[in-house]
């Protein structure tokens, strides 16, 4: 591509070596998701290709290639025939220190013109959406491009055909799991309700009743804990495909992190930008959930939709719209879907954060008297619906069957077996730093703000710090006297504890008290 | 904020020094606009604050503070008590090697919740838009936040009140210039028409006729050349406020880069993300142009809107909508506005690229016989409109007055005087590498694609390489024989020349030929 006869011979390498081939040197810089390539400012290839900071560069190494964003460095950091990569880029390329890379201009990313059309107000068809998703999976979209994509598809009244096309494209651009004969049951909560860790109870109940329920879960996106995070505090979740298949063969079920399976990989890329933006658009929500389930090989899906003023779905009207979108897309993907609307007015259980929620789960499964009753009944209701959806319980008989399975200890034994099959069961850790916050006046708990409570738990460190989060000591309608505990902040570091405390002090009405 | 009694004493500094205070070390990494802070992975403050790559960190130094994105590095690059910054961050903080910085969690950026509301479909009021713009100017928005902002406001049918609020907020969050009594004339082209470098002719004509026309211009956003880029090939444009005022006092006019004046600084931040996204939304366009003009102290503004299938404004309908938006916002900002729709079907002049366009301008001003006639008549028409808008020529008499001013040499002398006042006039450079592309068959030029021609010029290196770009040898309706030149690619580097050649080879229909 470059006319070598005009190139100055200022490099120390053999004149036969191409100047767009550089040697990698590890600098050890982690820039998170977006791959970055570092070149020295006076690198001849920079000048020759006309590259500048923020340019997009195609980097090829040992048969693989990625598009990276260029950061230029001073000449002290890198020699003119050297290049370095951000941590993500090293991994994507499978490259190591000393490898040679070839650099070139990337071909224009054609699907970005379709994205622009969408932004300007057009509706996109399945093939253009497919092209966008393929480019996303291939790593051709920068963080800025992804942010535009997320924003463009975040409108409140999404288009069903676009959402379906998005979900389909997200399935076909990744791997799939297959489990043999239907039904293969799955369950998902759309989120927004802190502590709603029902999967870890539903899965063992459903599996103990003979249905196949291989649950692959995400880590938390915008919440203080995802199912994978909570499960990981009691058992390994990071299994590869073969490992997952072994567990399910043995126990008919699993609760694992789906990340090693490359299910709907576009979802993870999109989420990496959705997360800092804190968006939760109906289109992305439905496409994300159904694409992951379809790719995971599920056929019968139960979706828990908590509805409440401070949950993710705020009203019956919003729930109607979301349900309609879910049903339309599920139908197009040939999935059986059942939606259960649940109460979203306050958190579920006591704990908000991976380990704290796992402790609530174990208390329920162990039928401990102090186990959170709300978590228990929600999990049983969902498990009952799942048993009916899967055809194991007759209509209306699911709840009783689920309750019997829990109270007999069969569900607990099943979870223990699943944990052992996944690599071993342990007790969840307890956070080293705990700060109890007491009520300063008497009253009746009249409101608990889910959104800000989640934020509090995240500031305390969840989910990155697995034992961090918030432990509630009250529920709606609880009566409390001054000096009695409202909640406990759990943290792994003093800085996070302090930041959570400061946030709570600035937001005392996260928990509202009516004088009594 | 941090409980120091629990902190390990592993740092070599005095125990009285706060652990969130680090010493800066220059690494020399340029990450373009978004400020980045580098910390060693095992830095105690990382652990204490719970920071990870991509975290947003408040960085304070000598009284200034910014929000930067964290990149973590290996321990070889930085010691645990050291930090480094990207080039932008060094500049924003006014920091130097060895300075101390204090790190903390930034307060939540409240206006982002308003941005989310906009994304979900709400219309925003002036005070919320003002809050967003203030946060943008203060550097609190990451590149991802900005991309979401740009996308959210890129809809094809924007809200007038939002656009007005945006323009107003962009004015009030920056500095302003004042020029005494109205009229203070200004001119702007919305772009999309390669080579349309009329300002450098209009300004000297209008100033020679006695009107004040202090033109501050941007550098190119998504085009191969902006007015500031082209002017810079013949005179300095990078003047500070005092310098600009001196020039205008002397010559009643200037053609400078507005960057030193901090006019509508939000615009430059927004543009830095609009540029890689290649968006040109009506809202941003109108808010950008009118805010810059209002901040520049202009009172009477002429806007050139080229309309054509491959220009930025594609149809009469689109021009109507844009004109309506311009008028409504200008009225709210108390600006006199006149819009001239011009032909957008093909590029103007011969050159596309800073130096090539400057050469066309000088040829017109010097009344050379080979000067591009289309550039000449367009500039005279616009100058005539400006003279009428400013009240110096009677209605309908502007064109004649402008023509007389050009043909007498007064306009040329005025431009020379302006250049001298700005620091000296020079001839534009000629590119070292030139590649002539000939027609391969006979025919009549029936189409020239402005968008792809601009792209070709950019691939050749414009505007970063000022002498690079494309020189056209044909216009619509030109008849051509095989072997006759269609265009010449100008480049400063072999790589850019090659990439432009490859693009043209893949897009031969940039220039369409009908057989004759």
Coordinates of C-alpha atoms in Angstrom, one line a residue, chain A residues 10-287:
Chain A
X10 CA 16.0 5.9 8.8
X11 CA 15.0 2.6 10.5
X12 CA 17.6 0.3 11.9
X13 CA 16.0 -2.7 10.5
X14 CA 16.7 -4.5 7.2
X15 CA 15.6 -2.4 4.2
X16 CA 13.5 -5.4 3.3
X17 CA 11.4 -5.0 6.4
X18 CA 8.2 -3.0 5.8
X19 CA 8.1 0.3 7.7
X20 CA 4.5 -0.4 8.7
X21 CA 5.7 -3.5 10.6
X22 CA 6.7 -2.7 14.2
X23 CA 7.8 -4.6 17.2
X24 CA 5.5 -4.7 20.2
X25 CA 6.7 -3.6 23.6
X26 CA 4.7 -4.1 26.7
X27 CA 3.9 -0.9 28.5
X28 CA 1.2 -2.3 30.7
X29 CA -1.6 0.3 30.2
X30 CA -5.2 -0.7 30.7
X31 CA -7.7 1.5 29.0
X32 CA -10.7 -0.7 29.6
X33 CA -12.7 -1.9 26.6
X34 CA -11.6 0.1 23.7
X35 CA -8.4 -1.3 22.2
X36 CA -5.6 1.3 22.0
X37 CA -2.4 1.3 20.0
X38 CA 0.5 3.5 21.1
X39 CA 3.0 4.8 18.7
X40 CA 5.9 7.3 19.1
X41 CA 5.0 10.7 17.8
X42 CA 7.9 10.8 15.3
X43 CA 7.3 7.2 14.2
X44 CA 7.7 7.2 10.4
X45 CA 4.6 5.2 9.9
X46 CA 2.6 7.9 11.7
X47 CA 3.9 10.5 9.3
X48 CA 3.6 8.3 6.3
X49 CA 0.0 7.3 7.0
X50 CA -0.9 10.8 8.3
X51 CA -2.1 9.4 11.6
X52 CA -2.8 11.5 14.7
X53 CA -4.1 10.8 18.2
X54 CA -7.6 9.4 17.9
X55 CA -7.0 8.0 14.5
X56 CA -8.4 4.5 14.0
X57 CA -5.7 2.0 13.0
X58 CA -6.0 -1.6 11.8
X59 CA -3.5 -3.7 13.7
X60 CA -2.6 -7.2 12.4
X61 CA -0.7 -9.8 14.3
X62 CA -0.2 -13.5 13.6
X63 CA -3.3 -13.8 11.5
X64 CA -5.6 -11.8 13.7
X65 CA -6.5 -8.2 13.3
X66 CA -8.3 -5.5 15.3
X67 CA -9.1 -1.8 14.9
X68 CA -7.5 0.2 17.7
X69 CA -7.6 3.9 18.6
X70 CA -4.2 5.6 18.3
X71 CA -2.6 7.4 21.2
X72 CA 0.7 8.9 20.3
X73 CA 3.5 9.0 22.8
X74 CA 6.8 10.9 23.4
X75 CA 9.9 9.4 21.9
X76 CA 11.2 8.4 25.4
X77 CA 8.4 5.9 25.8
X78 CA 8.6 4.1 22.5
X79 CA 11.3 3.8 19.8
X80 CA 10.2 4.8 16.3
X81 CA 10.0 1.1 15.3
X82 CA 8.1 0.1 18.3
X83 CA 4.4 0.0 19.2
X84 CA 2.5 -0.8 22.3
X85 CA -1.1 -1.9 23.0
X86 CA -3.7 -1.5 25.8
X87 CA -4.4 -4.6 27.8
X88 CA -7.6 -5.4 25.9
X89 CA -5.8 -5.1 22.6
X90 CA -3.0 -7.5 23.7
X91 CA -5.8 -10.0 24.5
X92 CA -7.8 -9.6 21.4
X93 CA -4.8 -10.1 19.2
X94 CA -3.3 -12.9 21.3
X95 CA -0.1 -10.9 21.0
X96 CA 2.9 -10.9 23.3
X97 CA 5.9 -8.7 24.0
X98 CA 8.3 -8.8 21.0
X99 CA 5.7 -9.8 18.4
X100 CA 5.5 -8.0 15.1
X101 CA 2.4 -6.1 14.1
X102 CA 1.5 -4.7 10.7
X103 CA -0.5 -1.4 10.7
X104 CA -2.8 -0.1 8.0
X105 CA -5.8 2.2 7.5
X106 CA -9.0 0.3 8.3
X107 CA -11.5 0.1 5.6
X108 CA -14.3 2.5 6.2
X109 CA -16.9 1.0 8.5
X110 CA -19.9 1.1 6.2
X111 CA -22.5 0.3 8.7
X112 CA -21.9 3.6 10.5
X113 CA -23.7 5.3 7.7
X114 CA -26.7 3.2 8.6
X115 CA -26.3 4.2 12.2
X116 CA -26.3 7.9 11.1
X117 CA -29.5 7.3 9.2
X118 CA -31.1 5.8 12.3
X119 CA -29.9 8.8 14.3
X120 CA -31.5 11.2 11.8
X121 CA -34.8 9.4 12.3
X122 CA -35.0 6.5 9.8
X123 CA -36.1 3.0 10.7
X124 CA -33.6 0.4 9.9
X125 CA -34.2 -3.0 8.3
X126 CA -32.9 -6.4 9.4
X127 CA -29.9 -6.5 7.0
X128 CA -28.6 -3.1 8.0
X129 CA -29.1 -3.9 11.7
X130 CA -27.3 -7.1 11.1
X131 CA -24.4 -5.2 9.5
X132 CA -24.2 -2.9 12.5
X133 CA -24.1 -5.8 14.9
X134 CA -21.5 -7.7 12.9
X135 CA -19.3 -4.6 12.9
X136 CA -19.8 -4.3 16.7
X137 CA -18.8 -7.9 17.3
X138 CA -15.8 -7.5 15.0
X139 CA -14.6 -4.6 17.2
X140 CA -14.9 -2.0 14.5
X141 CA -16.9 0.5 16.6
X142 CA -15.1 2.8 18.8
X143 CA -16.5 3.7 22.3
X144 CA -17.9 6.9 20.7
X145 CA -19.6 4.9 17.9
X146 CA -21.1 2.6 20.5
X147 CA -22.4 5.4 22.6
X148 CA -24.1 6.8 19.5
X149 CA -25.6 3.4 18.8
X150 CA -26.8 2.9 22.4
X151 CA -28.3 6.4 22.4
X152 CA -30.0 6.0 19.0
X153 CA -31.8 2.8 20.1
X154 CA -32.7 4.1 23.5
X155 CA -36.0 5.9 22.6
X156 CA -38.9 5.1 24.8
X157 CA -41.2 3.7 22.0
X158 CA -39.0 1.3 20.1
X159 CA -39.8 -0.3 16.9
X160 CA -40.6 -4.0 17.2
X161 CA -39.1 -5.0 13.9
X162 CA -35.8 -3.2 14.8
X163 CA -35.7 -4.8 18.2
X164 CA -36.4 -8.3 16.7
X165 CA -33.7 -7.7 14.1
X166 CA -31.3 -6.6 16.8
X167 CA -32.0 -9.6 18.9
X168 CA -31.6 -12.0 16.0
X169 CA -28.4 -10.4 14.8
X170 CA -27.0 -10.6 18.4
X171 CA -27.7 -14.4 18.4
X172 CA -26.3 -15.2 15.0
X173 CA -23.1 -13.3 15.6
X174 CA -22.1 -15.5 18.5
X175 CA -22.0 -19.1 19.7
X176 CA -25.0 -21.1 20.7
X177 CA -25.7 -23.8 23.3
X178 CA -27.9 -26.8 22.6
X179 CA -29.6 -29.0 25.3
X180 CA -31.6 -31.6 23.5
X181 CA -35.4 -31.8 23.9
X182 CA -37.5 -28.9 24.9
X183 CA -38.5 -27.6 27.4
X184 CA -35.3 -25.9 28.4
X185 CA -36.4 -23.5 31.1
X186 CA -34.9 -20.1 31.8
X187 CA -35.7 -17.2 34.0
X188 CA -34.6 -13.6 34.0
X189 CA -35.4 -10.5 36.0
X190 CA -35.3 -7.2 34.2
X191 CA -33.7 -5.7 37.2
X192 CA -34.1 -2.4 39.1
X193 CA -35.0 -4.2 42.3
X194 CA -32.1 -4.4 44.7
X195 CA -31.7 -7.8 46.4
X196 CA -34.0 -9.6 44.0
X197 CA -31.8 -12.7 43.9
X198 CA -34.5 -15.3 43.1
X199 CA -32.6 -17.3 40.4
X200 CA -30.4 -19.0 43.0
X201 CA -33.6 -20.4 44.6
X202 CA -35.7 -20.9 41.5
X203 CA -33.1 -22.9 39.6
X204 CA -32.6 -25.6 42.3
X205 CA -36.4 -25.9 42.8
X206 CA -37.1 -26.3 39.1
X207 CA -34.2 -28.7 38.6
X208 CA -35.2 -30.8 41.6
X209 CA -38.6 -31.2 40.0
X210 CA -37.0 -32.7 36.9
X211 CA -36.9 -29.8 34.4
X212 CA -33.7 -28.8 32.6
X213 CA -32.7 -25.2 33.6
X214 CA -29.1 -24.3 32.6
X215 CA -28.9 -20.8 33.8
X216 CA -26.2 -18.6 32.3
X217 CA -26.1 -15.1 33.8
X218 CA -24.4 -11.8 33.3
X219 CA -22.5 -9.9 35.8
X220 CA -24.1 -6.7 37.0
X221 CA -24.7 -4.1 34.4
X222 CA -25.9 -1.1 36.2
X223 CA -27.0 -2.8 39.5
X224 CA -25.0 -3.6 42.6
X225 CA -25.1 -7.3 41.9
X226 CA -26.0 -9.7 39.1
X227 CA -26.8 -13.4 39.5
X228 CA -23.3 -14.4 38.4
X229 CA -21.8 -12.0 41.0
X230 CA -23.9 -13.4 43.8
X231 CA -23.4 -17.0 42.8
X232 CA -19.7 -16.5 42.6
X233 CA -19.6 -15.8 46.3
X234 CA -20.5 -19.4 47.0
X235 CA -19.2 -21.3 43.9
X236 CA -17.1 -20.9 40.8
X237 CA -19.1 -19.5 37.9
X238 CA -16.4 -18.9 35.3
X239 CA -16.9 -22.3 33.4
X240 CA -16.1 -22.9 29.8
X241 CA -18.6 -24.7 27.4
X242 CA -17.4 -28.2 28.2
X243 CA -17.5 -27.4 32.0
X244 CA -21.1 -26.1 31.7
X245 CA -22.2 -29.1 29.7
X246 CA -20.7 -31.5 32.3
X247 CA -22.5 -29.7 35.2
X248 CA -25.9 -29.7 33.3
X249 CA -25.4 -33.4 32.3
X250 CA -25.0 -34.2 36.0
X251 CA -27.5 -31.9 37.7
X252 CA -29.9 -30.8 34.9
X253 CA -29.0 -27.3 35.9
X254 CA -26.3 -24.8 36.5
X255 CA -25.9 -21.1 37.5
X256 CA -22.8 -19.8 35.7
X257 CA -21.4 -16.8 34.1
X258 CA -22.1 -16.9 30.4
X259 CA -19.0 -14.9 29.4
X260 CA -16.8 -17.9 28.4
X261 CA -19.4 -19.1 25.9
X262 CA -19.6 -16.1 23.6
X263 CA -23.4 -16.0 23.8
X264 CA -24.6 -12.9 22.0
X265 CA -21.1 -11.3 22.3
X266 CA -22.4 -8.0 20.9
X267 CA -24.4 -7.7 24.1
X268 CA -21.3 -7.5 26.2
X269 CA -19.7 -4.9 24.0
X270 CA -22.9 -2.8 24.0
X271 CA -23.2 -3.1 27.8
X272 CA -19.6 -1.9 28.3
X273 CA -20.8 1.5 27.0
X274 CA -24.4 1.3 28.4
X275 CA -22.9 1.0 31.8
X276 CA -21.1 4.3 32.1
X277 CA -24.0 5.9 30.4
X278 CA -26.5 4.4 32.9
X279 CA -29.0 3.8 30.1
X280 CA -31.6 1.1 30.2
X281 CA -33.6 1.4 27.0
X282 CA -36.5 -1.0 26.2
X283 CA -34.9 -2.0 22.9
X284 CA -31.6 -2.9 24.4
X285 CA -33.2 -4.6 27.4
X286 CA -35.4 -6.9 25.3
X287 CA -32.8 -7.6 22.7

